[in-house]
Short mmCIF file of C-alpha atoms in Angstrom, two decimals:
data_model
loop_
_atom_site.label_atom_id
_atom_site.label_comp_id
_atom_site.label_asym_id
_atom_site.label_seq_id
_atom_site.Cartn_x
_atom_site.Cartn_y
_atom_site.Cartn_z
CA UNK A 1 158.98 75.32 84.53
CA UNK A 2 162.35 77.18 85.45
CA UNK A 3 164.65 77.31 82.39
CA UNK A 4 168.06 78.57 82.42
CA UNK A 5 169.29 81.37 81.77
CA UNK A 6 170.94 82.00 78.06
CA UNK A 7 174.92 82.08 79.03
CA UNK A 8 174.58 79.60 82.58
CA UNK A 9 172.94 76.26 82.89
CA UNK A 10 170.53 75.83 85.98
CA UNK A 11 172.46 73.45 87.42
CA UNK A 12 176.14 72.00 86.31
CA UNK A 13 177.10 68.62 86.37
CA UNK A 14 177.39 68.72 90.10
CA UNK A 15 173.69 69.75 90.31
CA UNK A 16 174.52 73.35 91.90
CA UNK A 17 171.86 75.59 90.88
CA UNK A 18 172.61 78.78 89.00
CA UNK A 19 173.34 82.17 90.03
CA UNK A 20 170.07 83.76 90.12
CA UNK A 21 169.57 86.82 87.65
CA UNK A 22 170.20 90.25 88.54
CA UNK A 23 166.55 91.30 86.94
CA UNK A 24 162.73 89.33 87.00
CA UNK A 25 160.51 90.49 84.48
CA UNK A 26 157.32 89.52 85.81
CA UNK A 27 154.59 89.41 83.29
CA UNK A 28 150.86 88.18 84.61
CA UNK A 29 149.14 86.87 81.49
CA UNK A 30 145.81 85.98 80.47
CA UNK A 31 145.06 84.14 77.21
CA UNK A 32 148.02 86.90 75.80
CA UNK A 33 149.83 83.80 74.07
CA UNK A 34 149.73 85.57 70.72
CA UNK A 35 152.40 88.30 72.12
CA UNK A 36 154.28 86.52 74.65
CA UNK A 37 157.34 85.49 71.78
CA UNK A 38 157.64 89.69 70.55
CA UNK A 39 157.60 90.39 74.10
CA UNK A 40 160.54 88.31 74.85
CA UNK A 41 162.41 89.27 71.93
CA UNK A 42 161.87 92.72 72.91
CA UNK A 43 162.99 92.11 76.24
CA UNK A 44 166.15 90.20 75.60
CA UNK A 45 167.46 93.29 72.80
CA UNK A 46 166.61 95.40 75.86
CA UNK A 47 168.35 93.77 78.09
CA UNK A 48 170.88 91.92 76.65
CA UNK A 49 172.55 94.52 75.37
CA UNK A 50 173.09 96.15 78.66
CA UNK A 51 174.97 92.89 80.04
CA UNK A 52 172.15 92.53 82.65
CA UNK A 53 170.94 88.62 83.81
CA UNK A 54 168.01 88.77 83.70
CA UNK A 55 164.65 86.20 83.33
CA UNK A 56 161.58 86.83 82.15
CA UNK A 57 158.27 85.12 84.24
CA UNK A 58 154.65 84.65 82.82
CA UNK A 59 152.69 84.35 85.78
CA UNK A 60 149.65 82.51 83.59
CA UNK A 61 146.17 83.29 85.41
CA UNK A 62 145.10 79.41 83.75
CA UNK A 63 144.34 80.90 80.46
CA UNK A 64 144.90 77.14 78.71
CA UNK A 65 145.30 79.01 75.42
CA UNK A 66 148.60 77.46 74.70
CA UNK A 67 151.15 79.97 75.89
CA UNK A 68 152.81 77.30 77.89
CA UNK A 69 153.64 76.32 74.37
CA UNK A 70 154.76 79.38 73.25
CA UNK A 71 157.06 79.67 76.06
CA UNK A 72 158.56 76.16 76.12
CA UNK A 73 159.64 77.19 72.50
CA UNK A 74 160.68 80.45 73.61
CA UNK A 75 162.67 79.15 76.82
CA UNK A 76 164.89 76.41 74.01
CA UNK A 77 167.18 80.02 73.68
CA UNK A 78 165.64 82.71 76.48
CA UNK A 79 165.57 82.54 79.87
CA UNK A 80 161.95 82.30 79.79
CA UNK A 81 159.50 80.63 82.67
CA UNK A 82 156.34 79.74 82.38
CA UNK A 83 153.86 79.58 85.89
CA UNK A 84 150.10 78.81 86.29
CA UNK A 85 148.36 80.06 88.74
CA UNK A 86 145.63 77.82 89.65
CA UNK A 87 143.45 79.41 92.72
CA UNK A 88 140.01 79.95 91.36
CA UNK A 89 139.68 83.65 91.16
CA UNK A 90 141.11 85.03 88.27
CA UNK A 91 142.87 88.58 89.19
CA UNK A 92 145.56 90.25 87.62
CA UNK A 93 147.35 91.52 90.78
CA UNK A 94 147.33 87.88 92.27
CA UNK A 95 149.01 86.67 89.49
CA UNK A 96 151.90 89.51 89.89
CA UNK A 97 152.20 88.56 93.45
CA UNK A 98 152.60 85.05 92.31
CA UNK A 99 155.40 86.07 90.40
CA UNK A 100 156.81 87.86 92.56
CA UNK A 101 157.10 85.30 95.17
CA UNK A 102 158.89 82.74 92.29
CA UNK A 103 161.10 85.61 90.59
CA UNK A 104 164.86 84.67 91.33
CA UNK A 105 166.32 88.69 90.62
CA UNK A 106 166.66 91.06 93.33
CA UNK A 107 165.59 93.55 91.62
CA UNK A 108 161.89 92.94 90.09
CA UNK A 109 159.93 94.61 86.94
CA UNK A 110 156.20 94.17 85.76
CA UNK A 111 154.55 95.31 82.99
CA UNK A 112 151.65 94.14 80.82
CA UNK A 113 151.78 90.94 77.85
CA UNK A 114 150.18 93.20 75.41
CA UNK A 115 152.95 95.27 74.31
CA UNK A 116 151.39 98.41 74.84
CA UNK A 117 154.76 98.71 77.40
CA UNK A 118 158.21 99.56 76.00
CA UNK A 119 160.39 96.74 76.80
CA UNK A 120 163.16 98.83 75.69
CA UNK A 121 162.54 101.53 78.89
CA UNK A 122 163.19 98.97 81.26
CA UNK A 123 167.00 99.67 81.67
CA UNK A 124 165.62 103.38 82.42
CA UNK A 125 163.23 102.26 85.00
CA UNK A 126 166.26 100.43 86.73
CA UNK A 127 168.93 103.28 86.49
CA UNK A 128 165.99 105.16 88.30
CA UNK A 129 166.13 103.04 91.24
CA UNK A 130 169.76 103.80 90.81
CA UNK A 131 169.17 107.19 91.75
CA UNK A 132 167.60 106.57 94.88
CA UNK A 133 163.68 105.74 94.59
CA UNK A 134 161.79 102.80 96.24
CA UNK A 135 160.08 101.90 93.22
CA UNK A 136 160.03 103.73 89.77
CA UNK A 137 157.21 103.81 87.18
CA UNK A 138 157.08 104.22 83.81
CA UNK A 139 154.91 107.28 83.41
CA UNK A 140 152.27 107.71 80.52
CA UNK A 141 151.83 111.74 82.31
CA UNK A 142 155.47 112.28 83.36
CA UNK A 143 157.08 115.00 81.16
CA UNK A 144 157.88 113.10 77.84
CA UNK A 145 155.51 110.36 78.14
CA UNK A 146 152.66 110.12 76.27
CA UNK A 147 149.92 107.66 74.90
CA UNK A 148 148.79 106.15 71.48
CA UNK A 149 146.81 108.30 69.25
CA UNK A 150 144.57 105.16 68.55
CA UNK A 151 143.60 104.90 72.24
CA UNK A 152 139.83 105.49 71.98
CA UNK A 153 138.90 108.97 74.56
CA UNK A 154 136.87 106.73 76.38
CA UNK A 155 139.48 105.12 77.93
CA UNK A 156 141.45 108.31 78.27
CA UNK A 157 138.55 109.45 80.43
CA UNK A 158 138.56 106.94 82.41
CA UNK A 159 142.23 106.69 82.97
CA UNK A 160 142.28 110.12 83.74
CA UNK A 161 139.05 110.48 85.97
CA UNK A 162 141.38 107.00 88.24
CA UNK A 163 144.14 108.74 88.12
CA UNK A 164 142.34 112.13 89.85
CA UNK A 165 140.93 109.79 92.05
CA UNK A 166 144.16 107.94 93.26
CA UNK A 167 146.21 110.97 93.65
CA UNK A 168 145.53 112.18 97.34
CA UNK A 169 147.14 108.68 97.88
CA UNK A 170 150.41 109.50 95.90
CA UNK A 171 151.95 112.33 94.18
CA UNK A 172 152.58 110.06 91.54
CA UNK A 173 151.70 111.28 88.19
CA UNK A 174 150.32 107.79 86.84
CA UNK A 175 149.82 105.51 89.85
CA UNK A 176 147.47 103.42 87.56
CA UNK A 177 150.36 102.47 85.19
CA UNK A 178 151.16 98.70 85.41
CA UNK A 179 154.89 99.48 84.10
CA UNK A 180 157.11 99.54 87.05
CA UNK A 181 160.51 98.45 88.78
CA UNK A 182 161.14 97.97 92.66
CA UNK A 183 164.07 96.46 94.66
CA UNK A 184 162.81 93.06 96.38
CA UNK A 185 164.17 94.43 99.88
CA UNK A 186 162.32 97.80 100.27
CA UNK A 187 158.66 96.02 99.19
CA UNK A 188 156.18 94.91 101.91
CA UNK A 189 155.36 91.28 103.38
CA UNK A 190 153.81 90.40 100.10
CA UNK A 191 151.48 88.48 102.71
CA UNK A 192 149.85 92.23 104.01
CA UNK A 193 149.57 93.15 100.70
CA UNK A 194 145.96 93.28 99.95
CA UNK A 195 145.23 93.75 95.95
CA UNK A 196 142.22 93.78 93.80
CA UNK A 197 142.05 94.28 89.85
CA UNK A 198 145.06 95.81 88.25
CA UNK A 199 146.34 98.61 89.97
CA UNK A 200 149.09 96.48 91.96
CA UNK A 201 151.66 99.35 91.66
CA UNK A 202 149.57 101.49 93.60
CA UNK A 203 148.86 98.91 96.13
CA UNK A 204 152.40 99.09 96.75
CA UNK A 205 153.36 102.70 96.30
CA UNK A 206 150.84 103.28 99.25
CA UNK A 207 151.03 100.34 101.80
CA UNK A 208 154.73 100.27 101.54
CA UNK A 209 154.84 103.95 101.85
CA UNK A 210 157.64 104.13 98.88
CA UNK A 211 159.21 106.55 97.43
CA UNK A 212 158.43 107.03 93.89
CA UNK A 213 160.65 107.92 90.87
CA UNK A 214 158.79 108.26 87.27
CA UNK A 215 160.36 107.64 84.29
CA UNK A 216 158.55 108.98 81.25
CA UNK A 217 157.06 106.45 78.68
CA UNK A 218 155.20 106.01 75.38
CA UNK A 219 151.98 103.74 75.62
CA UNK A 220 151.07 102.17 72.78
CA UNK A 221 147.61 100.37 71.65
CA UNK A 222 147.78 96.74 72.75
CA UNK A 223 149.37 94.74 69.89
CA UNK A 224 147.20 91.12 69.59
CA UNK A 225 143.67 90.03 71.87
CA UNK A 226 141.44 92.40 73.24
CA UNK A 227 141.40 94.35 76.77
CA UNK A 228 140.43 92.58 80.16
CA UNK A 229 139.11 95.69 81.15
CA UNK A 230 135.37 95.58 81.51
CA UNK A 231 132.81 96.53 84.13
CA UNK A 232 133.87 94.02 86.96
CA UNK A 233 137.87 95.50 86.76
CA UNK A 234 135.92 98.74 86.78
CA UNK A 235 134.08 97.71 90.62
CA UNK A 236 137.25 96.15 91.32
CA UNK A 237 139.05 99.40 90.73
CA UNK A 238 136.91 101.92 93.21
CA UNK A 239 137.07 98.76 95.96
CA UNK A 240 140.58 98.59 95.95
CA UNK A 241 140.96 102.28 96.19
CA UNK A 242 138.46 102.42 98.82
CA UNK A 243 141.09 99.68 100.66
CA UNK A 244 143.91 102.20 100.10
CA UNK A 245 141.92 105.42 101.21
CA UNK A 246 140.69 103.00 104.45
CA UNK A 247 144.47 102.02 105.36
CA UNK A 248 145.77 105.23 104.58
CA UNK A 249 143.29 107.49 106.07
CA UNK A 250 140.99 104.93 108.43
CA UNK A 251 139.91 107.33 111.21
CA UNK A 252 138.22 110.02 108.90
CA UNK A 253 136.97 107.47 106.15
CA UNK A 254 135.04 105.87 108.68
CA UNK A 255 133.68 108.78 110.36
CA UNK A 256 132.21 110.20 106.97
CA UNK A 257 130.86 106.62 105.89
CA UNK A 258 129.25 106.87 109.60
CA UNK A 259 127.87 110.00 108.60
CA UNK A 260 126.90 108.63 104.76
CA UNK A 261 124.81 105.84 106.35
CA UNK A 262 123.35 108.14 109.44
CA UNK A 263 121.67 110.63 106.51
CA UNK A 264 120.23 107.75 104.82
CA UNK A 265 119.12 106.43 107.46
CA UNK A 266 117.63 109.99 108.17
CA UNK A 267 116.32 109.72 105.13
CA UNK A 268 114.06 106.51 105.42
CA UNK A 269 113.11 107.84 108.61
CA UNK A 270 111.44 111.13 107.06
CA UNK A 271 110.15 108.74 104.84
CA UNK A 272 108.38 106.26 106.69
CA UNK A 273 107.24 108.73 108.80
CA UNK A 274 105.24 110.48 106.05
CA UNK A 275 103.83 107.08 104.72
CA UNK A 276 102.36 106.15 108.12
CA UNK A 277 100.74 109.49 108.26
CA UNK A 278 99.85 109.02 104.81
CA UNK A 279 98.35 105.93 105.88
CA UNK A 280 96.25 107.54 108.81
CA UNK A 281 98.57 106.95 111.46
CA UNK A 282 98.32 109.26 114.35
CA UNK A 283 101.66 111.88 113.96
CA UNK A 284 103.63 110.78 117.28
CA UNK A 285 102.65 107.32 117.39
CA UNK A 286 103.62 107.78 113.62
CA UNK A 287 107.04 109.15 114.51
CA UNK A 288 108.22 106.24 117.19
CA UNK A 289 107.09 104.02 114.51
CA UNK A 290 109.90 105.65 111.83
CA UNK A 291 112.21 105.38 114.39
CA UNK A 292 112.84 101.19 114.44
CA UNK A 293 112.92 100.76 109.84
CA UNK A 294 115.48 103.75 109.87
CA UNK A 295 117.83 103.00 112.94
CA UNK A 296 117.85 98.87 112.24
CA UNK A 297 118.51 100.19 108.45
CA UNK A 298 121.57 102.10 109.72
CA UNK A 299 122.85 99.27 112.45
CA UNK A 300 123.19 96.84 108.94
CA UNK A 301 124.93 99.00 106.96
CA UNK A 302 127.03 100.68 109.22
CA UNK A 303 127.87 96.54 110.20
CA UNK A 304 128.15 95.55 106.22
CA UNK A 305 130.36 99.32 105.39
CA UNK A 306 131.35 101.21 108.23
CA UNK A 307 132.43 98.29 110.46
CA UNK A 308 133.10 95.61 108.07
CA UNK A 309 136.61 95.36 109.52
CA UNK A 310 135.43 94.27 113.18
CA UNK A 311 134.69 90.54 113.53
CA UNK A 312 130.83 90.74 113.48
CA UNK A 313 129.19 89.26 116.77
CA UNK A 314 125.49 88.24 117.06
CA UNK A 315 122.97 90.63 115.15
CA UNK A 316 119.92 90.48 117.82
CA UNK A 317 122.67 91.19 120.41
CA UNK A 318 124.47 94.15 118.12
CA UNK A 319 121.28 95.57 117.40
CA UNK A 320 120.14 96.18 120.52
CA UNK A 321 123.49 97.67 121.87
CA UNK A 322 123.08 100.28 118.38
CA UNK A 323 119.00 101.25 119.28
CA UNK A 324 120.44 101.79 123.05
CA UNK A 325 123.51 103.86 121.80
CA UNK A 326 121.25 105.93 119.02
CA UNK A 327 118.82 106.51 122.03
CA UNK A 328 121.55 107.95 124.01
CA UNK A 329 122.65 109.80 121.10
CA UNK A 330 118.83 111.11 120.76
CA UNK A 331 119.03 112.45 124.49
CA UNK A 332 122.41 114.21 123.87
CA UNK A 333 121.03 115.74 120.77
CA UNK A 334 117.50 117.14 122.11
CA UNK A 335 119.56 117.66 125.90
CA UNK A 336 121.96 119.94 123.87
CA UNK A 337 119.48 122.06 121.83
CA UNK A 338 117.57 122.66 125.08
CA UNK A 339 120.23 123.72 127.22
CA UNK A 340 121.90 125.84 124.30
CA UNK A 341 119.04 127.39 123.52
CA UNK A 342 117.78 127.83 127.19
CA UNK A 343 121.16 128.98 128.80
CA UNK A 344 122.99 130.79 125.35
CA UNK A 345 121.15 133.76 124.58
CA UNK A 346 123.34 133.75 121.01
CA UNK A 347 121.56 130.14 120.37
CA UNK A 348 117.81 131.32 121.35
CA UNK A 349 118.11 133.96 118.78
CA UNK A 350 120.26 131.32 116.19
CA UNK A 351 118.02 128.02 117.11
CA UNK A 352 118.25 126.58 113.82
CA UNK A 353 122.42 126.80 114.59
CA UNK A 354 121.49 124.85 117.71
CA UNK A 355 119.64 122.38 116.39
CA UNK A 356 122.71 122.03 113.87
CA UNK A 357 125.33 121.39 117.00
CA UNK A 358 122.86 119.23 118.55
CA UNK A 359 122.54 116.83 115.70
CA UNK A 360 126.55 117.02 115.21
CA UNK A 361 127.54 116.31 119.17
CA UNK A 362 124.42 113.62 119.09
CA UNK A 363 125.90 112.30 115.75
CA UNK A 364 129.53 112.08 117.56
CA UNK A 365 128.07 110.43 120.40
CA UNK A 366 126.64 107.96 118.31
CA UNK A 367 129.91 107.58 116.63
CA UNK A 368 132.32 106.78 119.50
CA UNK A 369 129.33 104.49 121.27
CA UNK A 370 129.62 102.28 117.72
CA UNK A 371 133.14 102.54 117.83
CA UNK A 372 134.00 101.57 120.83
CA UNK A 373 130.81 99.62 122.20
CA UNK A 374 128.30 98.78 119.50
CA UNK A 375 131.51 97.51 116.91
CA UNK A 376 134.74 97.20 119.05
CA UNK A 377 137.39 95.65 118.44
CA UNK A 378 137.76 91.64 119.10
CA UNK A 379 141.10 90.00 120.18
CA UNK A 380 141.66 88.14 117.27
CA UNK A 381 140.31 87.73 113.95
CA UNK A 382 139.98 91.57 113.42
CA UNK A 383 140.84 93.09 109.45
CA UNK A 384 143.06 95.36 109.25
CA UNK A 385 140.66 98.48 107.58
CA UNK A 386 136.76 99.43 106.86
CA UNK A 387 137.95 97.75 103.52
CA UNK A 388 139.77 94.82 104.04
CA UNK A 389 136.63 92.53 104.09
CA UNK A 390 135.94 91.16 100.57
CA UNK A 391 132.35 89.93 101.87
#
């Protein structure tokens, strides 16, 4: 439903459209109808004021709670719009995108339906972009800001332990705030955007590469309905950032999940070789037994983590082209030990040291076989990250 704005028409009697508004508030919702008319009203004293056209969006994740209602009402004197999004998987960063792809203003701002977001800071977050930032974001940890003394320390926690987490992405002070402002030309191809859960500003801070500008603000305790937040935003949360950390810093992430997966694998090889001895196995047929449980265990999840990016070809096939690379591997590792510690006086006196650069130049072998033989790269269909998969 698009519904004029409060001074123009959407179309005059000639059936031109409006001018669009300089500013899109774009609010994703979900069964939030209870704030939706104090948020506008906020909104338009905020805005209105300043002599900015503006609109205000509720991208509506199919809540069927009646805000479409509420916003027809609203929309009789506000330039309000009410969309639904109706694809099956109900995700707060979807619906932002889907706002942001129906928002008529140049310049775009999101925040949250609950209130807990100053309306009234909004014509601060847009003098920031003023000043010469990509996108700027209204800061709960900037100097100034703060937070509710009603928020429980529970949540504080954990907003503080994802905020630690997210920062070697962005120097950003809050990258987990929802609150934020951005010029339409200096975002991404909304279509490479690749968001999970709620942190979309941080989605964009970091695959846009954008420079960031904070404005300070106060959070307050959500006014009406109770948090989405719950365990699945929670997994949602460390996928996405593992999505971020993969496209920002692919090369290493995959190495150390390579390296994750090779000393579990290690693991289940010590252990199966202990339970075949336990079970009266002979020790070396015992130990080529080990072998085939703890190198098919790391081909799978080294194909479901490390690799999840490459278009998968046929296991059987895969398989056998990871036992032949961790066999070479093998030979590289016991070949190095014995010629260190045969040839290198230093590493026949230090042979536990040589055992240690075995294992790493065996483990690096391994590594570059997968990546570039076991795993490669396809012609087409290939993700862009480790991360990218959903499956």
């Amino acid at each position: 439903m698009n519904v004029p704005s409060r001074s123009k028409p959407d179309a005059d009697e000639a059936g031109r459209e409006a001018p669009a508004p300089t500013v899109s508030v774009v609010v994703p919702t979900y069964r939030e109808a209870a704030n939706l008319a104090a948020l506008a009203e906020r909104v338009d004293a905020a805005l209105s004021g300043c002599g900015i056209e503006w609109e205000l969006l509720f991208a509506d994740d199919d809540s069927d709670d009646g805000g479409a209602a509420v916003a027809a009402e609203l929309a009789r004197r506000l330039p309000v719009r009410f969309e639904t999004r109706r694809e099956p998987r109900r995700d707060l960063s979807l619906s932002v995108l889907y706002g942001i792809r129906l928002a008529r203003g140049a310049r775009i701002v999101v925040m949250d339906a609950d209130l807990s977001h100053p309306p009234e800071s909004i014509p601060e977050l847009l003098r920031a972009l003023d000043g010469g930032c990509d996108i700027a974001v209204g800061s709960r940890y900037a100097p100034g800001g703060g937070i509710d003394r009603n928020w429980r320390l529970s949540r504080l926690l954990v907003s503080r332990a994802a905020t630690l987490l997210a920062r070697p992405l962005t120097s950003c002070s809050d990258p987990m705030s929802g609150f934020f402002a951005f010029d339409r030309s200096v975002v991404p191809d909304l279509g490479a955007l690749r968001p999970i859960g709620f942190k979309i500003a941080l989605e964009l801070i970091v695959r846009g590469n954008l420079r960031v500008g904070e404005v300070p603000i106060e959070f307050r305790e959500r006014g009406r309905g109770a948090s989405k937040l719950g365990i699945r935003q929670q997994i949602d949360f460390f996928h996405h950032l593992y999505r971020l950390y993969a496209f920002r810093h692919g090369g290493p992430l995959r190495l150390l999940c390579f390296g994750l997966v090779g000393a579990s694998g290690f693991a289940i090889d010590v252990g199966c070789y202990l339970a075949l001895q336990w079970a009266g196995v002979e020790h070396r047929l015992a130990r080529f037994l080990a072998f085939w449980p703890a190198v098919s265990w790391n081909w799978l999840l080294n194909r479901r983590i490390t690799f999840r990016d490459r278009v998968p070809e046929t296991p059987a096939r895969q398989w056998t082209k990871f036992v032949a690379g961790s066999l070479f591997g093998l030979v590289v590792n016991v070949g190095s030990y014995a010629a260190l510690t045969s040839c290198i006086a230093f590493f026949d006196a230090n042979r536990l040291l040589a055992l240690v650069v075995g294992v790493g130049l065996g483990s690096l072998v391994n590594f570059l076989f997968a990546t570039m033989y076991v795993y490669r790269r396809h012609g087409t269909g290939r993700r862009d990250s480790p991360a990218e998969a959903d499956g």
